[in-house]
Amino acid sequence: FIFIYAFILKRYLPAFLAGLFLLQPLLSFTFTCFFIQLRPFLLCNIFAVLGIYCLINKKYRQLFILSLLYPLTHISFFMLIVYALICEGIRYLLTKEVYFKSLCAVVIGTLLGCFLHPNFPNNLLIFHLNSVLVPLYTLQGIDLTFGSEFISKTTKIALFDNFAVFLALNIVLWLGLLKKIKASLATCVWLACASLYLVLSFLSNRYWYPANTIFFIFLAAYVNDWISAKKGQDVLPGISAILGLSLSFTLIFFPLNIRDIKNTIKNFSRMNSHYEATAKWMQKNIPPGELIYHPFWSDSPYFMCFNPKNNYISVLDPIYMFYRYPKEFLINKDLYEGRFQNPQEVLGEVFKVT
């Protein structure tokens, strides 16, 4: 990801500025936290920034390859089609032109990738559940017990955890209002895609991560517009001001970011150790083949890894249980919230746990 991020920054900025922008994510706790966990969202970010870059630059062959590979790796593959519609919509507004080769490459590549998926056609059901129903149910206020990822942060926490995004936005506003810089097609597309995630971030925490990355590239594209418009003249004072501002805030927020990252690692280590010890106890004390009830769906990865000889009630995201067994899902939710006076009876009758 770092290589691809640096590659795109170099397309918009001189080397020394690109190097500065490489440090910008260090101001964002959200970006750093997702990055060090090596979650699938990191792969999505790679497809996102490469896809948007190729759309802007009419690289339809590369777009076809990306669109073909994306459905084989993650359920958010449809976002390439969204980016294509955004890009070509903006291109039409600015130039009265639509590059249909890009649209065709993305659509055909996506459909072919879905068809070639080794789990076809079940992959389409997984897409429907996770990419259609989960956002829909979340907007409807249905609690699927996903955890903090699907709720919004307070304004204060959002500001501190994603300060680099708000810093980038303020720099752009300063350049736009004081320098009267006209935005290029590339800048407008990066802004539109970043704004999409920024709006979604106020509904769900998980969207802050892609919002960070795309906003940083949007700022790089706008700085490039500024340098190009001035043709290298009268930009050094402004660049010096941006450098000074960025470095000043880095001195403030980088230590806070490191502190929060350390606390996050400590909390995850404590939680992982607890689940590992629990699973090892079950491995030692529970006979093979027993059906084990556990209230939280996120417990099962630990248990299956360290105690694979037993069976577990819930081993997938809660949307799967809610979709197929909505009644049992609600009973399970009441169980772990302690709403039954005799949980053993409910476990036996509903979940067949003896």
Coordinates of C-alpha atoms in Angstrom, one line a residue:
F1 CA 0.0 0.0 0.0
I2 CA 2.8 2.4 0.9
F3 CA 4.4 1.8 -2.5
I4 CA 1.1 2.5 -4.4
Y5 CA 0.4 5.6 -2.2
A6 CA 3.9 7.0 -2.9
F7 CA 3.5 6.2 -6.6
I8 CA 0.3 8.3 -6.9
L9 CA 1.7 11.1 -4.7
K10 CA 4.7 11.3 -7.1
R11 CA 2.3 11.9 -10.0
Y12 CA 1.1 15.1 -8.4
L13 CA 3.9 16.5 -6.3
P14 CA 7.6 17.2 -6.3
A15 CA 9.7 14.6 -4.5
F16 CA 10.2 16.6 -1.3
L17 CA 6.5 17.3 -1.0
A18 CA 5.5 13.7 -1.8
G19 CA 7.8 12.7 1.1
L20 CA 6.0 15.1 3.4
F21 CA 2.6 13.7 2.4
L22 CA 3.9 10.2 3.1
L23 CA 4.2 11.3 6.8
Q24 CA 0.7 12.8 6.8
P25 CA -1.1 9.5 7.8
L26 CA 0.9 9.5 11.0
L27 CA -1.4 12.3 12.3
S28 CA -4.4 10.0 11.9
F29 CA -5.0 7.4 14.7
T30 CA -7.7 5.8 12.5
F31 CA -5.4 5.2 9.5
T32 CA -2.6 3.9 11.7
C33 CA -4.8 1.6 13.7
F34 CA -6.3 0.0 10.5
F35 CA -3.0 -0.1 8.8
I36 CA -1.1 -2.1 11.6
Q37 CA -4.0 -4.6 11.9
L38 CA -3.6 -5.6 8.2
R39 CA -7.4 -5.7 7.8
P40 CA -9.1 -6.4 4.5
F41 CA -9.8 -2.7 4.3
L42 CA -6.2 -2.2 3.5
L43 CA -6.6 -4.2 0.3
C44 CA -9.8 -2.2 -0.5
N45 CA -7.8 1.0 -0.2
I46 CA -5.3 -0.3 -2.7
F47 CA -8.0 -1.0 -5.2
A48 CA -9.7 2.3 -4.5
V49 CA -6.8 4.6 -5.1
L50 CA -5.5 2.7 -8.1
G51 CA -9.0 2.5 -9.6
I52 CA -9.7 6.2 -9.1
Y53 CA -6.2 7.1 -10.5
C54 CA -6.8 4.9 -13.6
L55 CA -10.3 6.4 -14.2
I56 CA -9.0 9.9 -14.1
N57 CA -6.2 9.0 -16.6
K58 CA -8.3 6.9 -18.9
K59 CA -6.3 3.7 -18.3
Y60 CA -9.0 1.3 -19.3
R61 CA -6.8 -1.8 -19.7
Q62 CA -5.5 -1.4 -16.1
L63 CA -9.1 -0.7 -15.0
F64 CA -10.3 -4.0 -16.5
I65 CA -7.6 -5.9 -14.6
L66 CA -8.5 -4.2 -11.3
S67 CA -12.2 -4.8 -11.9
L68 CA -11.5 -8.4 -12.6
L69 CA -9.4 -9.0 -9.5
Y70 CA -11.5 -6.9 -7.0
P71 CA -14.5 -9.2 -6.9
L72 CA -12.1 -12.1 -6.2
T73 CA -10.8 -10.5 -3.0
H74 CA -13.5 -8.4 -1.3
I75 CA -17.2 -7.7 -1.3
S76 CA -16.8 -3.9 -1.8
F77 CA -15.9 -4.6 -5.4
F78 CA -18.9 -2.6 -6.6
M79 CA -17.3 0.6 -5.4
L80 CA -15.2 0.6 -8.6
I81 CA -18.4 1.1 -10.6
V82 CA -19.4 3.9 -8.2
Y83 CA -16.0 5.6 -8.7
A84 CA -16.4 5.2 -12.5
L85 CA -19.8 6.9 -12.5
I86 CA -18.5 9.7 -10.3
C87 CA -15.4 10.2 -12.5
E88 CA -17.3 10.2 -15.8
G89 CA -20.1 12.4 -14.3
I90 CA -17.6 15.0 -13.3
R91 CA -15.7 14.7 -16.6
Y92 CA -18.9 15.4 -18.5
L93 CA -19.7 18.4 -16.3
L94 CA -16.3 19.9 -16.9
T95 CA -15.5 18.9 -20.5
K96 CA -18.8 17.6 -21.9
E97 CA -17.0 14.3 -22.5
V98 CA -17.6 10.8 -21.3
Y99 CA -14.9 8.1 -21.6
F100 CA -17.1 5.0 -22.2
K101 CA -14.1 2.7 -22.5
S102 CA -13.5 3.1 -18.7
L103 CA -17.2 2.5 -17.9
C104 CA -17.2 -0.6 -20.1
A105 CA -14.0 -1.9 -18.7
V106 CA -15.1 -1.6 -15.1
V107 CA -18.6 -3.1 -15.7
I108 CA -17.4 -6.0 -17.8
G109 CA -14.4 -6.7 -15.5
T110 CA -16.6 -6.7 -12.4
L111 CA -19.2 -9.1 -13.9
L112 CA -16.5 -11.4 -15.2
G113 CA -14.7 -11.4 -11.8
C114 CA -18.0 -12.3 -10.0
F115 CA -18.6 -15.1 -12.5
L116 CA -15.0 -16.5 -12.1
H117 CA -15.2 -16.4 -8.3
P118 CA -14.6 -20.0 -7.0
N119 CA -17.7 -19.6 -4.7
F120 CA -20.0 -18.4 -7.5
P121 CA -23.0 -18.0 -7.2
N122 CA -22.9 -17.9 -3.4
N123 CA -20.6 -14.9 -3.6
L124 CA -23.5 -12.9 -4.9
L125 CA -25.5 -13.8 -1.8
I126 CA -22.6 -12.8 0.4
F127 CA -22.5 -9.5 -1.5
H128 CA -26.2 -9.0 -1.1
L129 CA -26.0 -9.7 2.7
N130 CA -23.0 -7.6 3.5
S131 CA -23.0 -4.8 0.9
V132 CA -26.7 -4.3 0.5
L133 CA -28.6 -5.4 3.6
V134 CA -26.1 -4.4 6.3
P135 CA -26.0 -0.7 5.3
L136 CA -29.7 -0.8 4.8
Y137 CA -30.4 -2.3 8.2
T138 CA -27.9 0.1 9.8
L139 CA -29.7 3.1 8.3
Q140 CA -33.0 1.7 9.6
G141 CA -31.5 1.5 13.1
I142 CA -31.6 -2.3 13.4
D143 CA -28.9 -3.4 15.9
L144 CA -27.0 -6.2 14.3
T145 CA -24.5 -6.2 17.2
F146 CA -21.5 -5.5 15.0
G147 CA -19.9 -3.3 17.6
S148 CA -18.4 0.1 17.5
E149 CA -17.5 0.0 13.8
F150 CA -21.1 0.6 12.7
I151 CA -21.9 3.5 15.0
S152 CA -20.6 7.1 14.7
K153 CA -18.0 8.8 16.9
T154 CA -18.5 11.9 18.8
T155 CA -17.3 15.1 17.1
K156 CA -14.4 15.4 19.5
I157 CA -13.2 11.8 19.0
A158 CA -13.6 12.0 15.2
L159 CA -11.6 15.2 15.2
F160 CA -8.7 13.8 17.2
D161 CA -8.7 10.4 15.6
N162 CA -8.8 11.8 12.0
F163 CA -7.1 15.2 12.5
A164 CA -5.1 14.8 9.3
V165 CA -8.3 14.8 7.2
F166 CA -9.5 18.1 8.8
L167 CA -6.0 19.6 8.4
A168 CA -6.1 18.7 4.7
L169 CA -9.5 20.2 4.3
N170 CA -8.5 23.4 6.0
I171 CA -5.4 23.7 3.8
V172 CA -7.6 23.3 0.7
L173 CA -10.0 25.9 1.9
W174 CA -7.1 28.3 2.6
L175 CA -5.7 27.8 -0.9
G176 CA -9.2 28.1 -2.5
L177 CA -10.2 31.2 -0.8
L178 CA -6.9 33.1 -0.7
K179 CA -5.2 31.9 -3.9
K180 CA -8.3 31.4 -6.1
I181 CA -7.0 28.1 -7.5
K182 CA -9.2 26.4 -10.1
A183 CA -9.6 22.7 -9.4
S184 CA -8.6 20.3 -12.1
L185 CA -10.6 17.2 -13.1
A186 CA -8.3 15.0 -11.0
T187 CA -8.8 17.2 -8.0
C188 CA -12.6 17.2 -8.4
V189 CA -12.8 13.4 -8.7
W190 CA -10.6 12.8 -5.7
L191 CA -12.7 15.3 -3.7
A192 CA -16.0 13.7 -4.7
C193 CA -14.8 10.2 -3.8
A194 CA -13.3 11.4 -0.5
S195 CA -16.5 13.3 0.3
L196 CA -18.6 10.2 -0.3
Y197 CA -16.6 8.4 2.5
L198 CA -16.6 11.5 4.7
V199 CA -20.4 11.6 4.7
L200 CA -20.6 7.9 5.4
S201 CA -18.1 8.3 8.2
F202 CA -20.7 10.3 10.2
L203 CA -22.9 7.3 10.1
S204 CA -20.4 4.5 10.6
N205 CA -16.8 4.6 12.0
R206 CA -15.5 2.1 9.4
Y207 CA -15.5 4.6 6.6
W208 CA -13.0 7.0 8.2
Y209 CA -10.2 4.8 7.0
P210 CA -10.7 5.2 3.2
A211 CA -11.8 8.8 3.8
N212 CA -8.3 9.5 5.2
T213 CA -6.4 8.0 2.3
I214 CA -8.4 9.6 -0.5
F215 CA -8.5 13.0 1.2
F216 CA -4.7 13.0 1.4
I217 CA -4.4 12.4 -2.3
F218 CA -7.1 15.0 -3.0
L219 CA -4.9 17.5 -1.1
A220 CA -1.9 16.5 -3.2
A221 CA -3.9 17.0 -6.4
Y222 CA -5.0 20.4 -5.3
V223 CA -1.5 21.5 -4.3
N224 CA -0.5 20.3 -7.8
D225 CA -3.2 22.6 -9.3
W226 CA -1.7 25.5 -7.3
I227 CA 1.9 24.8 -8.4
S228 CA 0.8 24.4 -12.1
A229 CA -1.3 27.6 -12.1
K230 CA 1.5 29.7 -10.7
K231 CA 4.1 27.9 -12.9
G232 CA 6.5 27.6 -10.0
Q233 CA 6.3 31.3 -9.1
D234 CA 5.1 32.7 -5.8
V235 CA 4.4 29.3 -4.3
L236 CA 7.4 28.9 -2.1
P237 CA 6.0 31.1 0.7
G238 CA 2.8 29.2 0.6
I239 CA 4.5 25.9 0.6
S240 CA 6.7 27.0 3.5
A241 CA 3.5 27.9 5.4
I242 CA 2.0 24.5 4.7
L243 CA 5.2 22.8 5.8
G244 CA 5.3 24.8 9.0
L245 CA 1.7 24.2 9.8
S246 CA 2.0 20.5 9.1
L247 CA 5.1 20.1 11.1
S248 CA 3.6 22.1 14.0
F249 CA 0.6 19.9 14.2
T250 CA 2.7 16.8 13.7
L251 CA 4.6 17.7 16.9
I252 CA 1.3 17.9 18.7
F253 CA -0.7 15.0 17.3
F254 CA 2.0 12.4 16.6
P255 CA 2.7 11.8 20.3
L256 CA -1.0 11.6 20.9
N257 CA -1.4 9.1 18.1
I258 CA 1.5 7.0 19.4
R259 CA -0.1 7.0 22.9
D260 CA -3.4 5.8 21.5
I261 CA -1.8 3.2 19.3
K262 CA 0.1 1.8 22.4
N263 CA -3.2 1.6 24.4
T264 CA -5.0 -0.1 21.5
I265 CA -2.2 -2.7 21.1
K266 CA -2.3 -3.3 24.9
N267 CA -6.1 -3.7 24.9
F268 CA -6.0 -6.1 21.9
S269 CA -3.2 -8.1 23.6
R270 CA -5.1 -8.4 26.8
M271 CA -8.3 -9.5 24.9
N272 CA -6.4 -12.0 22.7
S273 CA -4.7 -13.5 25.8
H274 CA -8.1 -13.9 27.5
Y275 CA -9.7 -15.7 24.6
E276 CA -6.6 -17.9 24.0
A277 CA -6.6 -19.0 27.6
T278 CA -10.4 -19.7 27.4
A279 CA -10.1 -21.8 24.3
K280 CA -7.2 -23.8 25.6
W281 CA -9.2 -24.5 28.8
M282 CA -12.1 -25.8 26.6
Q283 CA -9.6 -27.9 24.6
K284 CA -8.4 -29.6 27.8
N285 CA -11.7 -30.0 29.6
I286 CA -14.6 -30.3 27.1
P287 CA -15.1 -33.6 25.2
P288 CA -14.8 -33.5 21.4
G289 CA -18.0 -32.9 19.4
E290 CA -19.8 -30.9 22.0
L291 CA -21.9 -27.9 20.9
I292 CA -20.8 -24.8 22.7
Y293 CA -22.9 -21.7 23.1
H294 CA -21.1 -18.3 23.2
P295 CA -23.0 -15.0 23.0
F296 CA -20.7 -13.0 20.8
W297 CA -20.1 -13.8 17.1
S298 CA -16.6 -12.4 17.3
D299 CA -15.6 -15.1 19.9
S300 CA -15.6 -17.9 17.4
P301 CA -12.3 -17.2 15.5
Y302 CA -10.3 -17.6 18.7
F303 CA -12.2 -20.8 19.7
M304 CA -12.0 -22.4 16.3
C305 CA -8.2 -21.8 16.1
F306 CA -7.3 -23.0 19.6
N307 CA -10.1 -25.6 20.1
P308 CA -11.2 -27.0 16.8
K309 CA -12.6 -30.2 18.2
N310 CA -15.9 -28.6 19.3
N311 CA -18.8 -26.9 17.5
Y312 CA -20.0 -23.4 18.0
I313 CA -23.3 -21.6 17.7
S314 CA -22.3 -18.4 15.8
V315 CA -19.2 -18.3 13.6
L316 CA -20.0 -15.6 11.0
D317 CA -21.0 -12.0 11.0
P318 CA -24.4 -11.5 12.6
I319 CA -26.1 -10.6 9.3
Y320 CA -26.0 -14.3 8.3
M321 CA -27.9 -15.4 11.4
F322 CA -30.3 -12.4 11.2
Y323 CA -31.1 -13.1 7.5
R324 CA -31.7 -16.8 7.8
Y325 CA -33.0 -17.1 11.4
P326 CA -34.3 -13.7 12.5
K327 CA -36.3 -15.1 15.4
E328 CA -33.3 -17.0 16.8
F329 CA -31.1 -14.0 16.3
L330 CA -33.4 -11.9 18.5
I331 CA -33.5 -14.6 21.1
N332 CA -29.7 -14.8 21.1
K333 CA -29.5 -11.1 21.5
D334 CA -31.8 -11.3 24.5
L335 CA -29.7 -14.1 25.9
Y336 CA -26.5 -12.2 26.1
E337 CA -28.2 -9.1 27.3
G338 CA -29.5 -11.1 30.3
R339 CA -33.3 -10.9 29.6
F340 CA -34.2 -14.5 30.3
Q341 CA -34.6 -15.7 33.9
N342 CA -33.8 -19.3 32.9
P343 CA -31.2 -19.1 30.0
Q344 CA -30.4 -22.9 30.2
E345 CA -34.0 -23.7 29.2
V346 CA -33.8 -21.4 26.3
L347 CA -30.5 -22.7 25.2
G348 CA -31.8 -26.3 25.2
E349 CA -35.1 -25.5 23.4
V350 CA -33.9 -23.1 20.8
F351 CA -30.2 -23.9 20.2
K352 CA -30.2 -27.5 21.3
V353 CA -27.4 -27.0 23.8
T354 CA -27.4 -29.6 26.5

